[in-house]
Amino acid sequence: RKEVEQDPGPFNVPEGATVAFNCTYSNSASQSFFWYRQDCRKEPKLLMSVYSSGNEDGRFTAQLNRASQYISLLIRDSKLSDSATYLCVVSLNAGKSTFGDGTTLTVKP
Amino acid sequence: GAVVSQHPSRVICKSGTSVKIECRSLDFQATTMFWYRQFPKQSLMLMATSNEGSKATYEQGVEKDKFLINHASLTLSTLTVTSAHPEDSSFYICSASGERGGSNEQYFGPGTRLTVT
């Protein structure tokens, strides 16, 4: 079993749609959780950290359920520019991170 | 602006040669740097973790004699792919971790695309 598993995707949605990505992790000792965005042939960029209390940044909402070892990312009112691969990242200790395989999102006009 | 740079951004080399990739933290001291590799349509895989002034810790399956890592200063780490082969062709990304602006985050470099012919 992979340490970090994500929805396989791809997700193809129309502009304005709401889309949710899920991620599960296997190591209960994991401490930090993130969603990264990666555009084609570019480096990953931090989208947002994920906290137990849930956090929101504009159209993006991330949630963490430690009991179920589950992380989610919700994107509301999708824009064309949201098209990218979204990576779920889990860190066991300071800095060392395990990446999920990513979920590809394509937002269409 | 960019906080971690990598050089070169692209490199094409012949099989059997060695290639050095540099990773620099631009405005903070990176106590730890990480080297990742990403093959097409796959996720990033951690290759090794390096702390300034000490030997790198390699992940299982990564040959330390083939992928030489040097973290000589708090702002520079290098990855040398020795005797490169076509199967080493990949996207290599470094990240740096250290205190910056009061927080301790991981910042990624822009990546180096290596093609071995």
Coordinates of C-alpha atoms in Angstrom, one line a residue:
Chain A
R1 CA 0.0 0.0 0.0
K2 CA 1.3 3.5 -0.9
E3 CA 2.1 5.9 1.9
V4 CA -0.1 8.6 0.3
E5 CA -2.9 7.7 -2.0
Q6 CA -5.0 10.1 -4.0
D7 CA -8.0 9.9 -6.3
P8 CA -6.6 8.7 -9.6
G9 CA -8.5 11.2 -11.7
P10 CA -8.4 12.8 -14.2
F11 CA -11.1 15.3 -13.3
N12 CA -12.7 17.2 -16.2
V13 CA -15.1 19.8 -15.1
P14 CA -16.8 22.9 -16.6
E15 CA -15.9 26.4 -15.4
G16 CA -17.7 27.3 -12.3
A17 CA -18.0 23.7 -11.0
T18 CA -17.1 22.6 -7.5
V19 CA -14.6 19.7 -7.4
A20 CA -13.3 17.8 -4.5
F21 CA -10.1 15.8 -4.2
N22 CA -9.4 13.1 -1.5
C23 CA -6.2 11.8 -0.1
T24 CA -5.4 9.1 2.5
Y25 CA -2.2 8.5 4.3
S26 CA -0.9 5.4 6.0
N27 CA 1.4 6.6 8.7
S28 CA -0.5 7.8 11.8
A29 CA 2.6 9.6 13.1
S30 CA 2.5 12.0 10.2
Q31 CA 2.6 15.6 11.4
S32 CA 2.2 18.0 8.6
F33 CA -0.1 18.0 5.6
F34 CA -0.2 20.1 2.5
W35 CA -1.7 20.5 -0.9
Y36 CA 0.7 21.4 -3.7
R37 CA -0.2 22.4 -7.3
Q38 CA 2.1 21.4 -10.1
D39 CA 1.7 22.7 -13.7
C40 CA 3.1 20.7 -16.6
R41 CA 6.9 20.5 -16.5
K42 CA 7.2 22.9 -13.6
E43 CA 8.1 22.5 -10.0
P44 CA 5.4 21.9 -7.4
K45 CA 4.1 25.0 -5.6
L46 CA 2.5 25.1 -2.2
L47 CA -1.2 25.7 -2.5
M48 CA -2.1 25.5 1.2
S49 CA -1.2 23.8 4.4
V50 CA -3.9 21.6 6.0
Y51 CA -4.9 21.9 9.6
S52 CA -7.2 19.7 11.8
S53 CA -9.6 22.6 12.2
G54 CA -9.9 23.0 8.5
N55 CA -8.8 26.0 6.6
E56 CA -10.0 28.1 3.7
D57 CA -8.2 30.3 1.3
G58 CA -10.6 32.0 -1.1
R59 CA -12.2 29.3 -3.3
F60 CA -10.1 26.6 -1.8
T61 CA -10.9 24.7 1.4
A62 CA -8.8 22.0 2.9
Q63 CA -9.7 19.6 5.6
L64 CA -7.9 17.0 7.7
N65 CA -9.4 14.1 9.6
R66 CA -6.6 12.5 11.7
A67 CA -8.8 9.7 12.9
S68 CA -9.5 8.5 9.4
Q69 CA -6.1 9.7 8.1
Y70 CA -7.8 11.5 5.3
I71 CA -7.2 14.9 3.7
S72 CA -9.5 16.7 1.3
L73 CA -9.3 19.7 -1.0
L74 CA -12.4 21.5 -2.3
I75 CA -12.3 24.0 -5.1
R76 CA -15.3 26.1 -5.6
D77 CA -16.2 28.1 -8.7
S78 CA -13.5 26.5 -10.8
K79 CA -11.5 28.7 -13.2
L80 CA -9.6 27.7 -16.3
S81 CA -6.4 28.6 -14.5
D82 CA -7.1 25.9 -11.9
S83 CA -6.2 23.3 -14.4
A84 CA -3.1 21.5 -13.0
T85 CA -2.1 18.5 -11.1
Y86 CA -2.8 18.6 -7.4
L87 CA -0.4 16.8 -5.1
C88 CA -1.3 15.6 -1.6
V89 CA 1.8 15.8 0.6
V90 CA 2.4 14.4 4.0
S91 CA 5.4 15.0 6.2
L92 CA 6.5 12.8 9.0
N93 CA 9.1 15.1 10.4
A94 CA 10.6 18.5 9.6
G95 CA 10.7 18.8 5.8
K96 CA 10.9 15.1 4.7
S97 CA 7.8 14.7 2.6
T98 CA 5.9 12.0 0.8
F99 CA 4.0 13.0 -2.2
G100 CA 0.9 11.4 -3.6
D101 CA 0.8 10.5 -7.3
G102 CA -1.3 13.6 -7.9
T103 CA -4.8 14.2 -9.4
T104 CA -5.1 16.0 -12.7
L105 CA -7.8 18.6 -13.0
T106 CA -8.9 20.1 -16.3
V107 CA -11.3 22.9 -16.2
K108 CA -13.1 23.5 -19.5
P109 CA -14.9 26.6 -20.8
Chain B
G1 CA 10.2 35.9 -6.0
A2 CA 12.1 32.7 -6.2
V3 CA 13.7 31.6 -3.0
V4 CA 15.4 28.5 -4.3
S5 CA 17.2 28.4 -7.6
Q6 CA 18.5 25.4 -9.6
H7 CA 21.1 25.4 -12.3
P8 CA 21.0 24.3 -15.0
S9 CA 17.3 24.2 -15.9
R10 CA 17.9 21.8 -18.7
V11 CA 20.8 19.6 -19.6
I12 CA 21.4 17.1 -22.3
C13 CA 24.4 14.8 -21.9
K14 CA 25.8 11.7 -23.5
S15 CA 25.7 8.4 -21.8
G16 CA 28.6 7.8 -19.5
T17 CA 29.3 11.4 -18.7
S18 CA 28.6 13.1 -15.3
V19 CA 26.3 16.0 -14.7
K20 CA 26.3 18.3 -11.7
I21 CA 23.1 20.1 -10.6
E22 CA 23.2 23.0 -8.2
C23 CA 20.6 24.0 -5.7
R24 CA 20.8 27.4 -3.9
S25 CA 18.7 29.0 -1.3
L26 CA 18.6 32.7 -2.1
D27 CA 17.6 34.5 1.0
F28 CA 17.7 32.1 3.8
Q29 CA 19.9 29.5 5.3
A30 CA 18.8 26.0 4.4
T31 CA 19.7 23.7 7.1
T32 CA 18.3 20.8 5.2
M33 CA 18.0 20.2 1.4
F34 CA 16.1 17.5 -0.3
W35 CA 16.6 16.0 -3.7
Y36 CA 13.6 14.6 -5.6
R37 CA 13.2 12.9 -9.0
Q38 CA 10.1 12.8 -11.1
F39 CA 9.5 10.6 -14.1
P40 CA 6.8 11.5 -16.6
K41 CA 3.3 11.1 -15.2
Q42 CA 4.6 10.0 -11.8
S43 CA 4.9 11.8 -8.5
L44 CA 8.0 13.2 -6.9
M45 CA 10.2 10.6 -5.3
L46 CA 12.6 11.6 -2.6
M47 CA 16.1 10.5 -3.4
A48 CA 18.0 11.9 -0.5
T49 CA 18.1 14.3 2.4
S50 CA 21.2 16.4 3.1
N51 CA 22.1 18.5 6.1
E52 CA 24.8 21.1 5.8
G53 CA 28.2 19.6 6.7
S54 CA 27.2 16.0 7.0
K55 CA 26.7 13.1 4.7
A56 CA 23.4 12.8 2.8
T57 CA 20.8 10.2 3.8
Y58 CA 19.7 8.2 0.8
E59 CA 16.3 6.6 0.3
Q60 CA 16.1 2.9 -0.3
G61 CA 17.0 2.0 -3.8
V62 CA 19.0 5.1 -4.6
E63 CA 22.6 4.5 -5.3
K64 CA 24.8 6.8 -3.2
D65 CA 27.8 6.2 -5.4
K66 CA 25.8 7.2 -8.5
F67 CA 24.1 10.2 -7.1
L68 CA 26.7 12.2 -5.2
I69 CA 25.3 14.9 -3.0
N70 CA 27.3 17.6 -1.4
H71 CA 25.9 20.2 1.0
A72 CA 28.9 22.3 1.6
S73 CA 27.2 25.4 2.8
L74 CA 23.9 26.6 4.2
T75 CA 22.9 28.0 0.8
L76 CA 24.2 25.4 -1.6
S77 CA 23.7 21.7 -2.3
T78 CA 24.9 19.9 -5.4
L79 CA 23.7 16.6 -7.0
T80 CA 26.1 14.9 -9.3
V81 CA 24.8 12.2 -11.5
T82 CA 27.8 10.0 -12.3
S83 CA 28.1 7.9 -15.4
A84 CA 24.7 8.9 -16.5
H85 CA 22.5 6.5 -18.6
P86 CA 19.3 7.1 -20.5
E87 CA 17.3 5.7 -17.7
D88 CA 18.5 8.6 -15.5
S89 CA 16.7 11.0 -17.7
S90 CA 14.2 12.7 -15.4
F91 CA 13.1 15.9 -13.8
Y92 CA 15.3 16.5 -10.7
I93 CA 13.9 18.9 -8.1
C94 CA 15.6 20.2 -5.0
S95 CA 13.9 21.7 -2.0
A96 CA 15.3 23.6 0.9
S97 CA 14.1 23.8 4.4
G98 CA 15.1 26.4 7.0
E99 CA 13.8 29.3 8.9
R100 CA 12.6 32.1 6.6
G101 CA 10.4 35.0 7.7
G102 CA 9.8 33.4 11.1
S103 CA 8.5 30.1 9.7
N104 CA 10.1 26.8 8.8
E105 CA 8.8 25.7 5.4
Q106 CA 10.0 23.7 2.5
Y107 CA 10.7 25.7 -0.7
F108 CA 11.1 24.0 -4.1
G109 CA 13.6 24.9 -6.8
P110 CA 12.3 25.2 -10.4
G111 CA 13.8 21.8 -11.4
T112 CA 16.4 20.5 -13.8
R113 CA 15.3 18.4 -16.8
L114 CA 18.1 15.9 -17.5
T115 CA 18.1 14.1 -20.8
V116 CA 20.8 11.4 -21.3
T117 CA 21.3 10.4 -25.0

